[in-house]
Structure formats: C-alpha cells, structure tokens
Amino acid sequence: DAKTTQPPSMDCAEGRAANLPCNHSTISGNEYVYWYRQIHSQGPQYIIHGLKNNETNEMASLIITEDRKSSTLILPHATLRDTAVYYCIVRLSGNTPLVFGKGTRLSVIA
Amino acid sequence: GAVVSQHPSWVICKSGTSVKIECRSLDFQATTMFWYRQFPKQSLMLMATSNEGSKATYEQGVEKDKFLINHASLTLSTLTVTSAHPEDSSFYICSARGDSPYEQYFGPGTRLTVT
C-alpha cells in the first residue's frame, strides 16, 4: 500500500551531492512529503518536509515538482555519516501516523 | 529539543515471559505516541497509536492482548510484550508527537531477543 516509490539503493561519492528521487504520483492536494532517514540500528531521524514549495534546512534540500508527483532530496555534500536508509513518506497533517515504505539505502563511498 | 528516549535499549528474555519497554518524551509533552516494529532488513511497521488517557488503536494483524500499550501521562508510554515467543524478537521503536501535527520524533529503539 506504499504511496511512494524509491530506488532500493544508491551510491554517492563522499563530498558530492546525493540526489535521492521519490515518486508519489497519487499524492493528494493536502498531503505533505516527508523525508526521514535511519542509520543502522537506530531510530529514524527527521530530515525535512514540504507541501509544494521547495524547502531547505541545515541538513538537506527538498525539491518538489510542480505537479507534485515526484520529489528529490538533496544532500549537498555527502559524508560517510550520511550512509543510511532514506524514507520518503506522504501523509496528511493532523493525527495520521507516518507509514514507512522500503526506502532507499544510500551508501556514501570514500 | 524534541528528544525521545527508550528503555531498555536491548533486552533478552525467555520464551513465555513478559517484557515492558518504556518510551519517554524528555522535553515536550506527547499527546500522541506510536509504536513500530522492525524485523531485520525490513522497514518499520506501525503497530499501534495511543493518545494520552485513552485506549490504543492497533493496526490490523497486531494482537492487542499480546502487545499491551499504556499511555498514562503526556511523557510516558509503555509497551508490554506478554508471553513472548521467539518470533516476537524484533527492534521496537516508539515515536511521539507533540502539539505540532507536522513533527513526529523517534526513540532510539529497543532490541528484543526472545530465547
């Protein structure tokens, strides 16, 4: 029942930008796009979220297409510590919980 | 801010015994808490949602009599795995949401091994 589609794995060279794509073609107008990541054997960590505008914070940038059917998470200068599983999640605001798909396993290589 | 803790971080128990896992929001009041389970090499699966002072809502396929959830205060929720079996061995992660509906924070997880 995943609402998002992500590649199962990606590699990125240390110091380069990591661009993680996500398809959410059935997203509705009031659903937000969230990104979390999970480093091995830890709880998920919030990265960023957005509705329709591009967003940037100290960790990453979120680029959402104009039709909102896909988005890209950008880690501008990937480090080895960014190696993790990255989850793209769409959900309504309010009381709906986060439902995780399979995510993308990002490996940052020295 | 927005720290969620779990205790214990890992536990080993014998089959047939019960285990309690605590989840605390350290610097905010959590009106809603969530419990997830994660098997090796799999994604997180939502088990239940609890609001302070009310009964938890369990996801389909999760036995409410086996996984007892108590959310008695705005900073504490507990998950008790009753009559644990080896197939209950998993990584249990709690999550908490405060006043903002946009933010959901996760604990570090508890690894349960049932022998």
mmCIF file of C-alpha atoms in Angstrom:
data_model
loop_
_atom_site.group_PDB
_atom_site.id
_atom_site.type_symbol
_atom_site.label_atom_id
_atom_site.label_comp_id
_atom_site.label_asym_id
_atom_site.label_seq_id
_atom_site.Cartn_x
_atom_site.Cartn_y
_atom_site.Cartn_z
ATOM 1 C CA ASP A 1 0.000 0.000 0.000
ATOM 2 C CA ALA A 2 3.054 2.263 -0.296
ATOM 3 C CA LYS A 3 2.179 5.659 -1.680
ATOM 4 C CA THR A 4 5.758 6.291 -2.714
ATOM 5 C CA THR A 5 8.299 4.588 -4.963
ATOM 6 C CA GLN A 6 12.017 4.866 -4.328
ATOM 7 C CA PRO A 7 15.036 3.108 -5.816
ATOM 8 C CA PRO A 8 16.200 0.374 -3.452
ATOM 9 C CA SER A 9 19.796 1.543 -3.335
ATOM 10 C CA MET A 10 22.158 4.277 -4.464
ATOM 11 C CA ASP A 11 25.843 5.068 -4.126
ATOM 12 C CA CYS A 12 27.378 8.503 -3.766
ATOM 13 C CA ALA A 13 30.984 9.640 -3.560
ATOM 14 C CA GLU A 14 31.966 11.434 -0.392
ATOM 15 C CA GLY A 15 31.826 15.196 -0.819
ATOM 16 C CA ARG A 16 29.475 15.037 -3.768
ATOM 17 C CA ALA A 17 25.793 15.854 -3.750
ATOM 18 C CA ALA A 18 23.443 12.953 -3.154
ATOM 19 C CA ASN A 19 20.160 13.240 -5.042
ATOM 20 C CA LEU A 20 17.512 10.803 -3.851
ATOM 21 C CA PRO A 21 14.374 10.582 -6.003
ATOM 22 C CA CYS A 22 10.868 9.698 -4.919
ATOM 23 C CA ASN A 23 7.733 9.164 -6.960
ATOM 24 C CA HIS A 24 4.361 9.887 -5.375
ATOM 25 C CA SER A 25 2.066 10.105 -8.353
ATOM 26 C CA THR A 26 -1.140 9.592 -6.340
ATOM 27 C CA ILE A 27 -0.451 12.335 -3.814
ATOM 28 C CA SER A 28 -3.478 14.415 -2.937
ATOM 29 C CA GLY A 29 -3.553 18.179 -2.624
ATOM 30 C CA ASN A 30 -3.356 18.263 1.163
ATOM 31 C CA GLU A 31 -0.701 15.606 1.653
ATOM 32 C CA TYR A 32 2.796 16.557 2.683
ATOM 33 C CA VAL A 33 6.055 14.951 1.567
ATOM 34 C CA TYR A 34 8.320 13.930 4.440
ATOM 35 C CA TRP A 35 11.840 12.569 4.420
ATOM 36 C CA TYR A 36 13.350 10.571 7.253
ATOM 37 C CA ARG A 37 16.497 8.523 7.434
ATOM 38 C CA GLN A 38 17.531 5.565 9.547
ATOM 39 C CA ILE A 39 21.117 4.833 10.336
ATOM 40 C CA HIS A 40 21.740 1.185 11.121
ATOM 41 C CA SER A 41 20.127 0.028 14.388
ATOM 42 C CA GLN A 42 18.879 3.491 15.318
ATOM 43 C CA GLY A 43 15.501 5.171 15.290
ATOM 44 C CA PRO A 44 14.508 7.238 12.242
ATOM 45 C CA GLN A 45 15.684 10.833 12.085
ATOM 46 C CA TYR A 46 13.576 13.634 10.628
ATOM 47 C CA ILE A 47 15.212 15.419 7.701
ATOM 48 C CA ILE A 48 12.738 17.727 6.019
ATOM 49 C CA HIS A 49 9.171 18.047 4.810
ATOM 50 C CA GLY A 50 7.210 20.153 2.330
ATOM 51 C CA LEU A 51 3.850 20.662 0.670
ATOM 52 C CA LYS A 52 4.515 22.222 -2.713
ATOM 53 C CA ASN A 53 7.321 24.729 -2.361
ATOM 54 C CA ASN A 54 10.961 23.738 -2.321
ATOM 55 C CA GLU A 55 12.387 23.623 1.171
ATOM 56 C CA THR A 56 15.895 23.862 2.596
ATOM 57 C CA ASN A 57 17.296 23.386 6.054
ATOM 58 C CA GLU A 58 20.686 22.716 7.570
ATOM 59 C CA MET A 59 20.561 19.072 6.581
ATOM 60 C CA ALA A 60 19.120 18.988 3.087
ATOM 61 C CA SER A 61 17.015 20.483 0.342
ATOM 62 C CA LEU A 62 13.686 19.159 -0.876
ATOM 63 C CA ILE A 63 12.702 19.799 -4.464
ATOM 64 C CA ILE A 64 9.066 19.067 -5.320
ATOM 65 C CA THR A 65 7.936 19.077 -8.944
ATOM 66 C CA GLU A 66 5.231 21.496 -9.968
ATOM 67 C CA ASP A 67 2.680 18.690 -10.408
ATOM 68 C CA ARG A 68 3.769 17.289 -7.005
ATOM 69 C CA LYS A 69 4.039 13.793 -8.424
ATOM 70 C CA SER A 70 7.693 13.447 -7.521
ATOM 71 C CA SER A 71 10.361 14.964 -5.355
ATOM 72 C CA THR A 72 14.104 14.849 -4.805
ATOM 73 C CA LEU A 73 16.001 15.028 -1.562
ATOM 74 C CA ILE A 74 19.400 16.627 -1.956
ATOM 75 C CA LEU A 75 22.247 16.201 0.494
ATOM 76 C CA PRO A 76 24.620 18.867 -0.811
ATOM 77 C CA HIS A 77 27.922 17.418 0.425
ATOM 78 C CA ALA A 78 27.509 13.792 1.419
ATOM 79 C CA THR A 79 29.730 12.391 4.145
ATOM 80 C CA LEU A 80 30.284 8.824 5.310
ATOM 81 C CA ARG A 81 27.904 9.519 8.201
ATOM 82 C CA ASP A 82 25.090 10.060 5.709
ATOM 83 C CA THR A 83 25.110 6.346 4.885
ATOM 84 C CA ALA A 84 21.594 5.257 5.857
ATOM 85 C CA VAL A 85 18.193 4.179 4.582
ATOM 86 C CA TYR A 86 16.221 7.200 3.410
ATOM 87 C CA TYR A 87 12.448 7.104 3.524
ATOM 88 C CA CYS A 88 10.139 9.318 1.504
ATOM 89 C CA ILE A 89 6.666 9.424 3.044
ATOM 90 C CA VAL A 90 3.491 11.219 2.071
ATOM 91 C CA ARG A 91 0.848 11.893 4.657
ATOM 92 C CA LEU A 92 -1.822 14.286 5.720
ATOM 93 C CA SER A 93 -1.088 16.638 8.544
ATOM 94 C CA GLY A 94 -3.028 16.079 11.710
ATOM 95 C CA ASN A 95 -3.217 12.800 13.513
ATOM 96 C CA THR A 96 -2.202 10.381 10.782
ATOM 97 C CA PRO A 97 0.963 8.471 11.666
ATOM 98 C CA LEU A 98 3.970 8.074 9.434
ATOM 99 C CA VAL A 99 3.794 4.898 7.356
ATOM 100 C CA PHE A 100 7.148 3.704 6.062
ATOM 101 C CA GLY A 101 7.851 2.099 2.703
ATOM 102 C CA LYS A 102 11.044 0.297 1.806
ATOM 103 C CA GLY A 103 13.194 3.394 1.340
ATOM 104 C CA THR A 104 16.488 3.884 -0.463
ATOM 105 C CA ARG A 105 19.706 2.555 1.010
ATOM 106 C CA LEU A 106 22.301 5.270 0.364
ATOM 107 C CA SER A 107 25.926 4.260 0.593
ATOM 108 C CA VAL A 108 28.428 7.090 0.699
ATOM 109 C CA ILE A 109 31.768 5.902 -0.545
ATOM 110 C CA ALA A 110 35.153 7.398 0.341
ATOM 111 C CA GLY B 1 14.952 19.692 21.786
ATOM 112 C CA ALA B 2 12.354 17.051 20.893
ATOM 113 C CA VAL B 3 14.157 14.081 22.406
ATOM 114 C CA VAL B 4 12.503 10.700 22.793
ATOM 115 C CA SER B 5 14.145 8.041 24.926
ATOM 116 C CA GLN B 6 13.518 4.322 25.248
ATOM 117 C CA HIS B 7 14.408 1.906 27.970
ATOM 118 C CA PRO B 8 15.888 -0.610 27.840
ATOM 119 C CA SER B 9 17.964 -0.297 24.673
ATOM 120 C CA TRP B 10 18.158 -4.055 24.470
ATOM 121 C CA VAL B 11 16.663 -6.962 26.382
ATOM 122 C CA ILE B 12 16.893 -10.736 26.289
ATOM 123 C CA CYS B 13 14.089 -12.757 27.815
ATOM 124 C CA LYS B 14 12.969 -16.333 27.979
ATOM 125 C CA SER B 15 10.027 -17.594 25.994
ATOM 126 C CA GLY B 16 6.764 -17.241 27.911
ATOM 127 C CA THR B 17 7.803 -14.252 29.994
ATOM 128 C CA SER B 18 6.644 -10.653 29.617
ATOM 129 C CA VAL B 19 8.777 -7.650 28.792
ATOM 130 C CA LYS B 20 7.977 -3.970 29.296
ATOM 131 C CA ILE B 21 9.513 -1.248 27.129
ATOM 132 C CA GLU B 22 9.293 2.399 28.191
ATOM 133 C CA CYS B 23 9.145 5.380 25.879
ATOM 134 C CA ARG B 24 9.562 8.908 27.223
ATOM 135 C CA SER B 25 9.387 12.340 25.652
ATOM 136 C CA LEU B 26 12.068 14.254 27.534
ATOM 137 C CA ASP B 27 11.465 17.873 26.631
ATOM 138 C CA PHE B 28 7.942 18.061 25.296
ATOM 139 C CA GLN B 29 4.512 16.729 26.040
ATOM 140 C CA ALA B 30 3.498 13.947 23.706
ATOM 141 C CA THR B 31 -0.213 13.937 23.081
ATOM 142 C CA THR B 32 0.160 11.012 20.705
ATOM 143 C CA MET B 33 2.652 8.178 20.724
ATOM 144 C CA PHE B 34 3.224 5.456 18.169
ATOM 145 C CA TRP B 35 4.834 2.035 18.390
ATOM 146 C CA TYR B 36 6.608 0.443 15.464
ATOM 147 C CA ARG B 37 8.295 -2.910 14.949
ATOM 148 C CA GLN B 38 11.126 -3.628 12.571
ATOM 149 C CA PHE B 39 12.412 -7.050 11.564
ATOM 150 C CA PRO B 40 15.932 -7.439 10.110
ATOM 151 C CA LYS B 41 16.342 -5.933 6.644
ATOM 152 C CA GLN B 42 12.724 -4.752 6.642
ATOM 153 C CA SER B 43 11.054 -1.401 7.029
ATOM 154 C CA LEU B 44 9.281 -0.106 10.094
ATOM 155 C CA MET B 45 5.779 -1.438 10.595
ATOM 156 C CA LEU B 46 3.278 0.597 12.593
ATOM 157 C CA MET B 47 1.810 -1.443 15.427
ATOM 158 C CA ALA B 48 -0.404 0.992 17.283
ATOM 159 C CA THR B 49 -1.256 4.595 18.032
ATOM 160 C CA SER B 50 -2.011 5.823 21.515
ATOM 161 C CA ASN B 51 -3.347 9.085 22.833
ATOM 162 C CA GLU B 52 -2.775 10.090 26.428
ATOM 163 C CA GLY B 53 -5.505 8.793 28.664
ATOM 164 C CA SER B 54 -7.264 6.657 26.076
ATOM 165 C CA LYS B 55 -7.004 3.162 24.716
ATOM 166 C CA ALA B 56 -4.541 2.470 21.960
ATOM 167 C CA THR B 57 -5.639 1.878 18.394
ATOM 168 C CA TYR B 58 -3.970 -1.190 16.936
ATOM 169 C CA GLU B 59 -3.170 -1.814 13.298
ATOM 170 C CA GLN B 60 -4.713 -4.776 11.559
ATOM 171 C CA GLY B 61 -2.989 -8.008 12.460
ATOM 172 C CA VAL B 62 -1.474 -6.752 15.722
ATOM 173 C CA GLU B 63 -2.806 -8.612 18.767
ATOM 174 C CA LYS B 64 -3.890 -6.083 21.366
ATOM 175 C CA ASP B 65 -3.883 -8.678 24.148
ATOM 176 C CA LYS B 66 -0.311 -9.601 23.374
ATOM 177 C CA PHE B 67 1.089 -6.103 22.925
ATOM 178 C CA LEU B 68 -0.268 -4.044 25.797
ATOM 179 C CA ILE B 69 0.144 -0.312 25.412
ATOM 180 C CA ASN B 70 -0.322 2.191 28.197
ATOM 181 C CA HIS B 71 -0.085 5.944 27.678
ATOM 182 C CA ALA B 72 -0.838 7.143 31.171
ATOM 183 C CA SER B 73 0.899 10.503 31.018
ATOM 184 C CA LEU B 74 1.943 13.089 28.464
ATOM 185 C CA THR B 75 5.564 11.991 28.695
ATOM 186 C CA LEU B 76 5.397 8.223 29.085
ATOM 187 C CA SER B 77 4.082 5.305 27.084
ATOM 188 C CA THR B 78 4.832 1.653 27.714
ATOM 189 C CA LEU B 79 4.651 -1.405 25.504
ATOM 190 C CA THR B 80 4.419 -4.761 27.243
ATOM 191 C CA VAL B 81 5.029 -7.863 25.183
ATOM 192 C CA THR B 82 3.169 -10.603 27.029
ATOM 193 C CA SER B 83 4.032 -14.287 26.837
ATOM 194 C CA ALA B 84 6.874 -13.535 24.464
ATOM 195 C CA HIS B 85 7.864 -16.054 21.817
ATOM 196 C CA PRO B 86 10.992 -16.180 19.642
ATOM 197 C CA GLU B 87 9.033 -14.762 16.709
ATOM 198 C CA ASP B 88 8.475 -11.589 18.767
ATOM 199 C CA SER B 89 12.202 -10.922 18.606
ATOM 200 C CA SER B 90 12.479 -7.609 16.811
ATOM 201 C CA PHE B 91 13.522 -3.969 17.022
ATOM 202 C CA TYR B 92 10.757 -1.960 18.701
ATOM 203 C CA ILE B 93 10.720 1.784 18.097
ATOM 204 C CA CYS B 94 8.465 4.343 19.684
ATOM 205 C CA SER B 95 7.621 7.727 18.297
ATOM 206 C CA ALA B 96 5.993 10.781 19.796
ATOM 207 C CA ARG B 97 4.173 13.816 18.537
ATOM 208 C CA GLY B 98 3.591 17.000 20.462
ATOM 209 C CA ASP B 99 1.384 19.925 19.642
ATOM 210 C CA SER B 100 2.607 20.329 16.079
ATOM 211 C CA PRO B 101 0.959 17.832 13.719
ATOM 212 C CA TYR B 102 3.905 18.116 11.358
ATOM 213 C CA GLU B 103 6.556 16.734 13.648
ATOM 214 C CA GLN B 104 6.971 13.163 14.791
ATOM 215 C CA TYR B 105 10.086 12.225 16.740
ATOM 216 C CA PHE B 106 11.521 8.766 17.169
ATOM 217 C CA GLY B 107 13.220 6.984 20.018
ATOM 218 C CA PRO B 108 16.472 5.055 19.559
ATOM 219 C CA GLY B 109 14.725 1.692 19.585
ATOM 220 C CA THR B 110 14.754 -1.399 21.805
ATOM 221 C CA ARG B 111 16.107 -4.676 20.531
ATOM 222 C CA LEU B 112 14.176 -7.598 21.980
ATOM 223 C CA THR B 113 15.540 -11.120 21.762
ATOM 224 C CA VAL B 114 13.359 -13.972 22.992
ATOM 225 C CA THR B 115 15.174 -17.224 23.631
#
